[in-house]
Amino acid sequence: IISCVLLGFAIYIITLLFDLESKISIFFVASIISVNLSFICLHTTYIVSSDLFALAFLLNTLAVFLLEKREKKYCLLAGILIASSLAIYQAYITVTLVLCIAILIRDCLRNQKAKDTGMRAIIYAGVVLLAGLIYSVALKIVLTITKIEVESGYNGLGKVVLSDYFRNMKSLIYNTY
């Protein structure tokens, strides 16, 4: 029940972000979010954590909502919300990215000035990077205090070295395609 309430708040925030007023558009947004296959599989496979996943989703939508206020004081708060979501479930960073891109596309379709849209894209990117930095620092602090090591097994953070990715980026892209 808690995850349904949190998801309902997130859907409400999305309707506010995109100024959706017709019942059919709100129905489609709610349907797309709540009955997509990846969302259903995640929540049924890890049902114990479904409330946390819904909270992570809500934190990301709330962060984008705050960014839309277009005030500097909300940028730090949005970064903290995104970092909190990263601490819960890193994969939900895509919610923030997709909502930001959708807002930028909407603004382009509404004939907003390219300079304003570009500046907002830079602000969005900066806040996401700030969130990553906050998450990284918080993770290091928690690991130091608790004396826990980062998992270095399959898909563990212990084996992630960004310099390797940047050094091998050309071959990684080539081998991908």
Coordinates of N, CA and C in Angstrom, one line a residue:
I1 N 0.8 -1.2 0.0 CA 0.0 0.0 0.0 C 0.9 1.3 0.0
I2 N 2.0 1.2 0.8 CA 2.9 2.4 0.8 C 3.4 2.7 -0.6
S3 N 3.8 1.6 -1.3 CA 4.4 1.9 -2.6 C 3.4 2.5 -3.6
C4 N 2.1 2.1 -3.4 CA 1.1 2.6 -4.3 C 0.9 4.1 -4.0
V5 N 0.9 4.5 -2.7 CA 0.7 5.9 -2.3 C 1.9 6.7 -2.8
L6 N 3.1 6.2 -2.7 CA 4.3 6.9 -3.1 C 4.3 7.1 -4.6
L7 N 3.9 6.0 -5.3 CA 3.8 6.1 -6.8 C 2.7 7.0 -7.2
G8 N 1.6 7.1 -6.5 CA 0.5 8.1 -6.8 C 1.0 9.5 -6.6
F9 N 1.8 9.8 -5.6 CA 2.4 11.1 -5.5 C 3.3 11.4 -6.6
A10 N 4.1 10.5 -7.0 CA 5.1 10.7 -8.2 C 4.3 11.0 -9.5
I11 N 3.2 10.2 -9.7 CA 2.4 10.5 -10.9 C 1.8 11.8 -10.8
Y12 N 1.3 12.2 -9.6 CA 0.7 13.6 -9.5 C 1.8 14.7 -9.8
I13 N 3.0 14.5 -9.3 CA 4.1 15.4 -9.6 C 4.3 15.5 -11.1
I14 N 4.3 14.4 -11.8 CA 4.6 14.3 -13.2 C 3.4 15.1 -14.0
T15 N 2.2 14.9 -13.5 CA 1.1 15.7 -14.1 C 1.3 17.2 -13.9
L16 N 1.8 17.6 -12.8 CA 2.1 19.0 -12.6 C 3.2 19.5 -13.5
L17 N 4.3 18.6 -13.6 CA 5.4 19.0 -14.4 C 5.0 19.3 -15.9
F18 N 4.1 18.5 -16.4 CA 3.8 18.6 -17.8 C 2.4 19.3 -18.0
D19 N 1.9 19.9 -17.0 CA 0.6 20.6 -17.1 C -0.5 19.8 -17.7
L20 N -0.6 18.5 -17.3 CA -1.6 17.6 -17.8 C -2.9 17.9 -17.1
E21 N -4.0 18.2 -17.9 CA -5.3 18.4 -17.3 C -6.3 17.5 -17.7
S22 N -6.2 16.9 -18.9 CA -7.2 16.0 -19.4 C -7.1 14.6 -18.7
K23 N -8.2 14.1 -18.4 CA -8.2 12.8 -17.7 C -7.6 11.7 -18.5
I24 N -7.7 11.7 -19.8 CA -7.1 10.7 -20.6 C -5.6 10.7 -20.6
S25 N -5.0 12.0 -20.6 CA -3.5 12.1 -20.5 C -3.0 11.6 -19.2
I26 N -3.7 12.0 -18.1 CA -3.3 11.5 -16.8 C -3.4 10.0 -16.7
F27 N -4.5 9.5 -17.3 CA -4.7 8.0 -17.3 C -3.5 7.3 -18.0
F28 N -3.1 7.9 -19.2 CA -2.0 7.3 -19.9 C -0.7 7.3 -19.2
V29 N -0.4 8.5 -18.5 CA 0.8 8.6 -17.8 C 0.8 7.6 -16.6
A30 N -0.3 7.5 -15.9 CA -0.4 6.6 -14.8 C -0.2 5.2 -15.3
S31 N -0.8 4.9 -16.4 CA -0.7 3.5 -16.9 C 0.7 3.1 -17.4
I32 N 1.3 4.1 -18.1 CA 2.7 3.8 -18.6 C 3.6 3.6 -17.4
I33 N 3.5 4.3 -16.3 CA 4.4 4.2 -15.2 C 4.0 2.9 -14.4
S34 N 2.8 2.7 -14.1 CA 2.4 1.6 -13.2 C 2.3 0.2 -13.8
V35 N 2.1 0.1 -15.1 CA 2.0 -1.2 -15.7 C 3.0 -1.6 -16.7
N36 N 4.1 -0.8 -16.7 CA 5.2 -1.2 -17.6 C 5.9 -2.5 -17.1
L37 N 6.4 -3.3 -18.0 CA 6.9 -4.6 -17.6 C 8.1 -4.6 -16.6
S38 N 9.0 -3.6 -16.9 CA 10.2 -3.6 -16.0 C 9.8 -3.2 -14.6
F39 N 8.9 -2.3 -14.5 CA 8.4 -1.9 -13.1 C 7.7 -3.0 -12.4
I40 N 6.9 -3.7 -13.1 CA 6.1 -4.9 -12.5 C 7.1 -6.0 -12.1
C41 N 8.1 -6.3 -13.0 CA 9.0 -7.3 -12.7 C 9.9 -7.0 -11.5
L42 N 10.3 -5.7 -11.4 CA 11.1 -5.3 -10.3 C 10.4 -5.4 -9.0
H43 N 9.1 -4.9 -9.0 CA 8.4 -4.9 -7.8 C 7.9 -6.3 -7.4
T44 N 7.7 -7.2 -8.3 CA 7.2 -8.5 -7.9 C 8.4 -9.4 -7.5
T45 N 9.6 -9.2 -8.2 CA 10.7 -10.0 -7.8 C 11.3 -9.6 -6.5
Y46 N 11.3 -8.3 -6.2 CA 11.9 -7.8 -4.9 C 10.8 -7.1 -4.1
I47 N 9.7 -7.9 -3.9 CA 8.5 -7.3 -3.2 C 8.8 -6.7 -1.9
V48 N 9.8 -7.2 -1.2 CA 10.2 -6.7 0.1 C 10.7 -5.2 0.0
S49 N 11.3 -4.9 -1.1 CA 11.9 -3.6 -1.3 C 11.1 -2.7 -2.2
S50 N 9.9 -3.1 -2.5 CA 9.0 -2.3 -3.4 C 8.7 -0.9 -2.9
D51 N 8.6 -0.8 -1.6 CA 8.4 0.6 -1.0 C 9.6 1.5 -1.2
L52 N 10.8 0.9 -1.1 CA 12.0 1.7 -1.3 C 12.1 2.1 -2.8
F53 N 11.8 1.2 -3.7 CA 11.9 1.5 -5.1 C 10.9 2.6 -5.4
A54 N 9.7 2.6 -4.9 CA 8.7 3.6 -5.1 C 9.2 4.9 -4.5
L55 N 9.8 4.9 -3.3 CA 10.4 6.1 -2.8 C 11.5 6.7 -3.6
A56 N 12.4 5.8 -4.2 CA 13.4 6.3 -5.1 C 12.8 7.0 -6.3
F57 N 11.8 6.4 -6.8 CA 11.1 7.0 -8.0 C 10.5 8.3 -7.6
L58 N 9.9 8.4 -6.5 CA 9.3 9.7 -6.0 C 10.4 10.7 -5.8
L59 N 11.5 10.4 -5.2 CA 12.6 11.3 -4.9 C 13.1 11.9 -6.2
N60 N 13.2 11.1 -7.3 CA 13.7 11.6 -8.5 C 12.7 12.5 -9.2
T61 N 11.4 12.2 -9.1 CA 10.4 13.1 -9.7 C 10.3 14.4 -8.9
L62 N 10.4 14.3 -7.6 CA 10.4 15.5 -6.8 C 11.6 16.4 -7.1
A63 N 12.7 15.8 -7.3 CA 13.9 16.6 -7.7 C 13.7 17.4 -9.0
V64 N 13.2 16.7 -10.0 CA 12.9 17.4 -11.2 C 11.9 18.5 -11.0
F65 N 10.9 18.2 -10.2 CA 9.9 19.3 -9.9 C 10.5 20.5 -9.3
L66 N 11.5 20.3 -8.3 CA 12.2 21.4 -7.7 C 13.1 22.1 -8.7
L67 N 13.7 21.4 -9.6 CA 14.5 22.0 -10.7 C 13.6 22.9 -11.6
E68 N 12.4 22.6 -11.7 CA 11.5 23.4 -12.6 C 11.1 24.7 -11.9
K69 N 11.3 24.8 -10.6 CA 11.1 26.1 -9.9 C 12.1 27.1 -10.4
R70 N 13.2 26.7 -11.0 CA 14.2 27.6 -11.6 C 14.8 28.6 -10.6
E71 N 15.0 28.1 -9.3 CA 15.6 28.9 -8.3 C 16.9 28.2 -7.9
K72 N 17.9 29.0 -7.6 CA 19.2 28.4 -7.2 C 19.1 27.6 -5.9
K73 N 18.3 28.0 -5.0 CA 18.2 27.4 -3.7 C 17.7 25.9 -3.8
Y74 N 16.9 25.7 -4.9 CA 16.4 24.3 -5.1 C 17.3 23.4 -5.8
C75 N 18.4 23.9 -6.4 CA 19.3 23.0 -7.1 C 20.1 22.1 -6.1
L76 N 20.5 22.6 -4.9 CA 21.2 21.8 -3.9 C 20.2 20.8 -3.4
L77 N 19.0 21.2 -3.1 CA 18.0 20.2 -2.5 C 17.7 19.1 -3.6
A78 N 17.6 19.5 -4.8 CA 17.3 18.5 -5.9 C 18.5 17.5 -5.9
G79 N 19.7 18.1 -5.8 CA 20.9 17.2 -5.8 C 20.9 16.2 -4.7
I80 N 20.5 16.7 -3.5 CA 20.4 15.8 -2.3 C 19.3 14.7 -2.5
L81 N 18.2 15.1 -3.1 CA 17.1 14.1 -3.4 C 17.6 13.1 -4.4
I82 N 18.3 13.5 -5.4 CA 18.8 12.5 -6.4 C 19.8 11.6 -5.8
A83 N 20.7 12.2 -4.9 CA 21.7 11.4 -4.2 C 21.1 10.4 -3.3
S84 N 20.0 10.8 -2.6 CA 19.2 9.9 -1.8 C 18.6 8.8 -2.6
S85 N 18.1 9.1 -3.7 CA 17.6 8.1 -4.6 C 18.7 7.1 -5.1
L86 N 19.9 7.7 -5.4 CA 21.0 6.8 -5.8 C 21.4 5.9 -4.6
A87 N 21.3 6.3 -3.4 CA 21.6 5.5 -2.3 C 20.6 4.3 -2.1
I88 N 19.4 4.6 -2.6 CA 18.3 3.5 -2.5 C 18.5 2.5 -3.7
Y89 N 18.5 3.0 -4.9 CA 18.6 2.2 -6.1 C 19.1 3.0 -7.2
Q90 N 20.4 2.7 -7.6 CA 21.1 3.6 -8.6 C 20.4 3.6 -10.0
A91 N 19.7 2.5 -10.3 CA 19.1 2.5 -11.7 C 18.0 3.5 -11.9
Y92 N 17.5 4.1 -10.8 CA 16.4 5.0 -11.0 C 16.9 6.4 -11.3
I93 N 18.2 6.6 -11.5 CA 18.7 7.9 -12.0 C 18.1 8.2 -13.3
T94 N 17.7 7.1 -14.0 CA 17.2 7.3 -15.4 C 15.8 8.0 -15.3
V95 N 15.1 7.9 -14.2 CA 13.8 8.6 -14.1 C 14.1 10.1 -14.2
T96 N 15.2 10.6 -13.4 CA 15.5 12.0 -13.5 C 15.9 12.4 -14.9
L97 N 16.8 11.6 -15.5 CA 17.3 11.9 -16.9 C 16.2 12.0 -17.9
V98 N 15.3 11.0 -17.9 CA 14.2 11.0 -18.8 C 13.2 12.2 -18.6
L99 N 12.9 12.5 -17.4 CA 12.0 13.6 -17.1 C 12.7 14.9 -17.6
C100 N 14.0 15.1 -17.3 CA 14.7 16.3 -17.7 C 14.7 16.4 -19.2
I101 N 15.0 15.3 -19.9 CA 15.0 15.3 -21.4 C 13.6 15.6 -21.9
A102 N 12.6 15.0 -21.3 CA 11.2 15.2 -21.8 C 10.8 16.7 -21.6
I103 N 11.3 17.3 -20.5 CA 11.0 18.7 -20.3 C 11.7 19.6 -21.3
L104 N 12.9 19.3 -21.6 CA 13.7 20.0 -22.6 C 13.1 19.9 -24.0
I105 N 12.6 18.7 -24.4 CA 12.0 18.5 -25.6 C 10.7 19.3 -25.7
R106 N 9.9 19.2 -24.6 CA 8.6 20.0 -24.5 C 8.9 21.5 -24.8
D107 N 10.0 22.0 -24.1 CA 10.3 23.4 -24.3 C 10.7 23.7 -25.7
C108 N 11.4 22.8 -26.3 CA 11.8 23.1 -27.7 C 10.6 23.1 -28.6
L109 N 9.6 22.2 -28.4 CA 8.4 22.2 -29.1 C 7.5 23.4 -28.9
R110 N 7.7 24.0 -27.7 CA 6.9 25.2 -27.4 C 7.7 26.5 -27.9
N111 N 8.7 26.3 -28.7 CA 9.5 27.4 -29.2 C 10.2 28.3 -28.2
Q112 N 10.7 27.6 -27.1 CA 11.5 28.4 -26.2 C 12.8 28.8 -26.8
K113 N 13.4 29.8 -26.3 CA 14.7 30.2 -26.8 C 15.7 29.1 -26.7
A114 N 16.5 28.8 -27.7 CA 17.5 27.8 -27.7 C 18.6 28.0 -26.5
K115 N 18.9 29.3 -26.3 CA 19.9 29.6 -25.3 C 19.3 29.3 -23.9
D116 N 18.0 29.6 -23.6 CA 17.4 29.2 -22.4 C 17.4 27.7 -22.2
T117 N 17.0 27.0 -23.2 CA 16.9 25.5 -23.1 C 18.2 24.9 -22.9
G118 N 19.2 25.4 -23.6 CA 20.6 24.9 -23.4 C 21.1 25.2 -22.0
M119 N 20.8 26.4 -21.5 CA 21.3 26.7 -20.1 C 20.6 25.8 -19.1
R120 N 19.3 25.5 -19.3 CA 18.6 24.6 -18.4 C 19.2 23.2 -18.5
A121 N 19.6 22.8 -19.7 CA 20.2 21.4 -19.9 C 21.6 21.4 -19.1
I122 N 22.3 22.5 -19.2 CA 23.6 22.5 -18.4 C 23.3 22.5 -16.9
I123 N 22.3 23.2 -16.5 CA 21.9 23.2 -15.0 C 21.5 21.7 -14.6
Y124 N 20.7 21.1 -15.4 CA 20.2 19.7 -15.1 C 21.5 18.8 -15.0
A125 N 22.4 18.9 -16.0 CA 23.6 18.1 -16.0 C 24.4 18.4 -14.7
G126 N 24.5 19.6 -14.4 CA 25.3 20.0 -13.2 C 24.7 19.4 -11.9
V127 N 23.4 19.5 -11.8 CA 22.7 19.0 -10.6 C 22.9 17.4 -10.5
V128 N 22.8 16.8 -11.7 CA 23.0 15.3 -11.7 C 24.5 15.0 -11.3
L129 N 25.4 15.7 -11.8 CA 26.8 15.5 -11.3 C 27.0 15.8 -9.9
L130 N 26.4 16.9 -9.4 CA 26.4 17.2 -8.0 C 25.8 16.1 -7.1
A131 N 24.7 15.5 -7.6 CA 24.1 14.4 -6.9 C 25.1 13.2 -6.8
G132 N 25.8 12.9 -7.9 CA 26.8 11.8 -8.0 C 27.9 12.1 -7.0
L133 N 28.3 13.3 -6.9 CA 29.4 13.7 -6.0 C 28.9 13.5 -4.5
I134 N 27.7 14.0 -4.2 CA 27.2 13.9 -2.9 C 27.1 12.4 -2.5
Y135 N 26.6 11.6 -3.5 CA 26.4 10.2 -3.2 C 27.8 9.5 -3.0
S136 N 28.7 9.9 -3.8 CA 30.1 9.3 -3.7 C 30.7 9.6 -2.3
V137 N 30.6 10.9 -1.9 CA 31.2 11.3 -0.6 C 30.5 10.6 0.5
A138 N 29.1 10.6 0.5 CA 28.4 9.9 1.5 C 28.7 8.4 1.6
L139 N 28.9 7.8 0.5 CA 29.2 6.4 0.4 C 30.6 6.1 1.1
K140 N 31.6 7.0 0.8 CA 32.9 6.8 1.4 C 32.9 7.1 2.9
I141 N 32.1 8.0 3.3 CA 32.0 8.3 4.7 C 31.3 7.1 5.5
V142 N 30.2 6.6 4.9 CA 29.6 5.5 5.5 C 30.5 4.2 5.6
L143 N 31.2 4.0 4.5 CA 32.1 2.8 4.4 C 33.2 3.0 5.4
T144 N 33.7 4.2 5.6 CA 34.8 4.4 6.6 C 34.3 4.2 8.0
I145 N 33.1 4.8 8.3 CA 32.6 4.7 9.7 C 32.3 3.2 10.0
T146 N 31.6 2.5 9.1 CA 31.2 1.2 9.4 C 32.2 0.1 9.1
K147 N 33.4 0.5 8.5 CA 34.5 -0.4 8.1 C 34.0 -1.5 7.2
I148 N 33.1 -1.2 6.4 CA 32.6 -2.2 5.4 C 33.3 -2.0 4.1
E149 N 33.6 -3.0 3.4 CA 34.3 -2.9 2.1 C 33.2 -3.0 1.0
V150 N 33.5 -2.3 -0.1 CA 32.6 -2.3 -1.3 C 32.7 -3.7 -1.9
E151 N 31.6 -4.2 -2.3 CA 31.5 -5.5 -3.0 C 32.3 -5.5 -4.3
S152 N 33.2 -6.4 -4.4 CA 34.1 -6.4 -5.6 C 33.8 -7.6 -6.5
G153 N 32.7 -8.3 -6.2 CA 32.3 -9.5 -7.0 C 31.7 -9.0 -8.3
Y154 N 30.9 -9.9 -8.9 CA 30.2 -9.6 -10.2 C 29.3 -8.4 -10.0
N155 N 29.4 -7.4 -10.8 CA 28.6 -6.2 -10.8 C 28.8 -5.4 -9.5
G156 N 29.9 -5.6 -8.8 CA 30.1 -4.9 -7.6 C 30.8 -3.6 -7.9
L157 N 30.7 -2.6 -7.0 CA 31.3 -1.3 -7.2 C 32.8 -1.4 -7.0
G158 N 33.3 -2.4 -6.4 CA 34.8 -2.5 -6.1 C 35.6 -2.6 -7.4
K159 N 35.1 -3.1 -8.5 CA 35.8 -3.2 -9.7 C 35.6 -2.1 -10.7
V160 N 34.9 -1.1 -10.3 CA 34.6 0.0 -11.2 C 35.7 1.1 -11.0
V161 N 36.4 1.3 -12.1 CA 37.5 2.3 -12.1 C 37.2 3.2 -13.4
L162 N 36.8 4.4 -13.1 CA 36.4 5.3 -14.2 C 37.5 5.6 -15.2
S163 N 38.7 5.6 -14.7 CA 39.8 5.9 -15.6 C 40.0 4.8 -16.7
D164 N 39.7 3.6 -16.3 CA 39.7 2.5 -17.3 C 38.7 2.7 -18.4
Y165 N 37.5 3.2 -18.0 CA 36.5 3.4 -19.0 C 36.8 4.5 -19.9
F166 N 37.3 5.6 -19.4 CA 37.7 6.8 -20.2 C 38.9 6.4 -21.1
R167 N 39.8 5.6 -20.6 CA 41.0 5.3 -21.4 C 40.6 4.3 -22.6
N168 N 39.6 3.5 -22.3 CA 39.2 2.5 -23.3 C 37.9 2.8 -24.0
M169 N 37.5 4.1 -23.9 CA 36.2 4.5 -24.4 C 36.0 4.2 -25.9
K170 N 37.1 4.5 -26.7 CA 37.0 4.4 -28.1 C 36.8 2.9 -28.5
S171 N 37.5 2.0 -27.9 CA 37.4 0.6 -28.2 C 36.1 0.0 -27.6
L172 N 35.6 0.5 -26.5 CA 34.4 0.1 -26.0 C 33.2 0.4 -26.9
I173 N 33.2 1.7 -27.4 CA 32.1 2.1 -28.3 C 32.2 1.3 -29.6
Y174 N 33.4 1.1 -30.1 CA 33.6 0.4 -31.4 C 33.1 -1.1 -31.2
N175 N 33.5 -1.7 -30.1 CA 33.1 -3.1 -29.9 C 31.6 -3.2 -29.6
T176 N 31.0 -2.2 -29.1 CA 29.6 -2.3 -28.8 C 28.8 -2.3 -30.1
Y177 N 29.2 -1.5 -31.1 CA 28.5 -1.4 -32.4 C 29.2 -2.2 -33.5

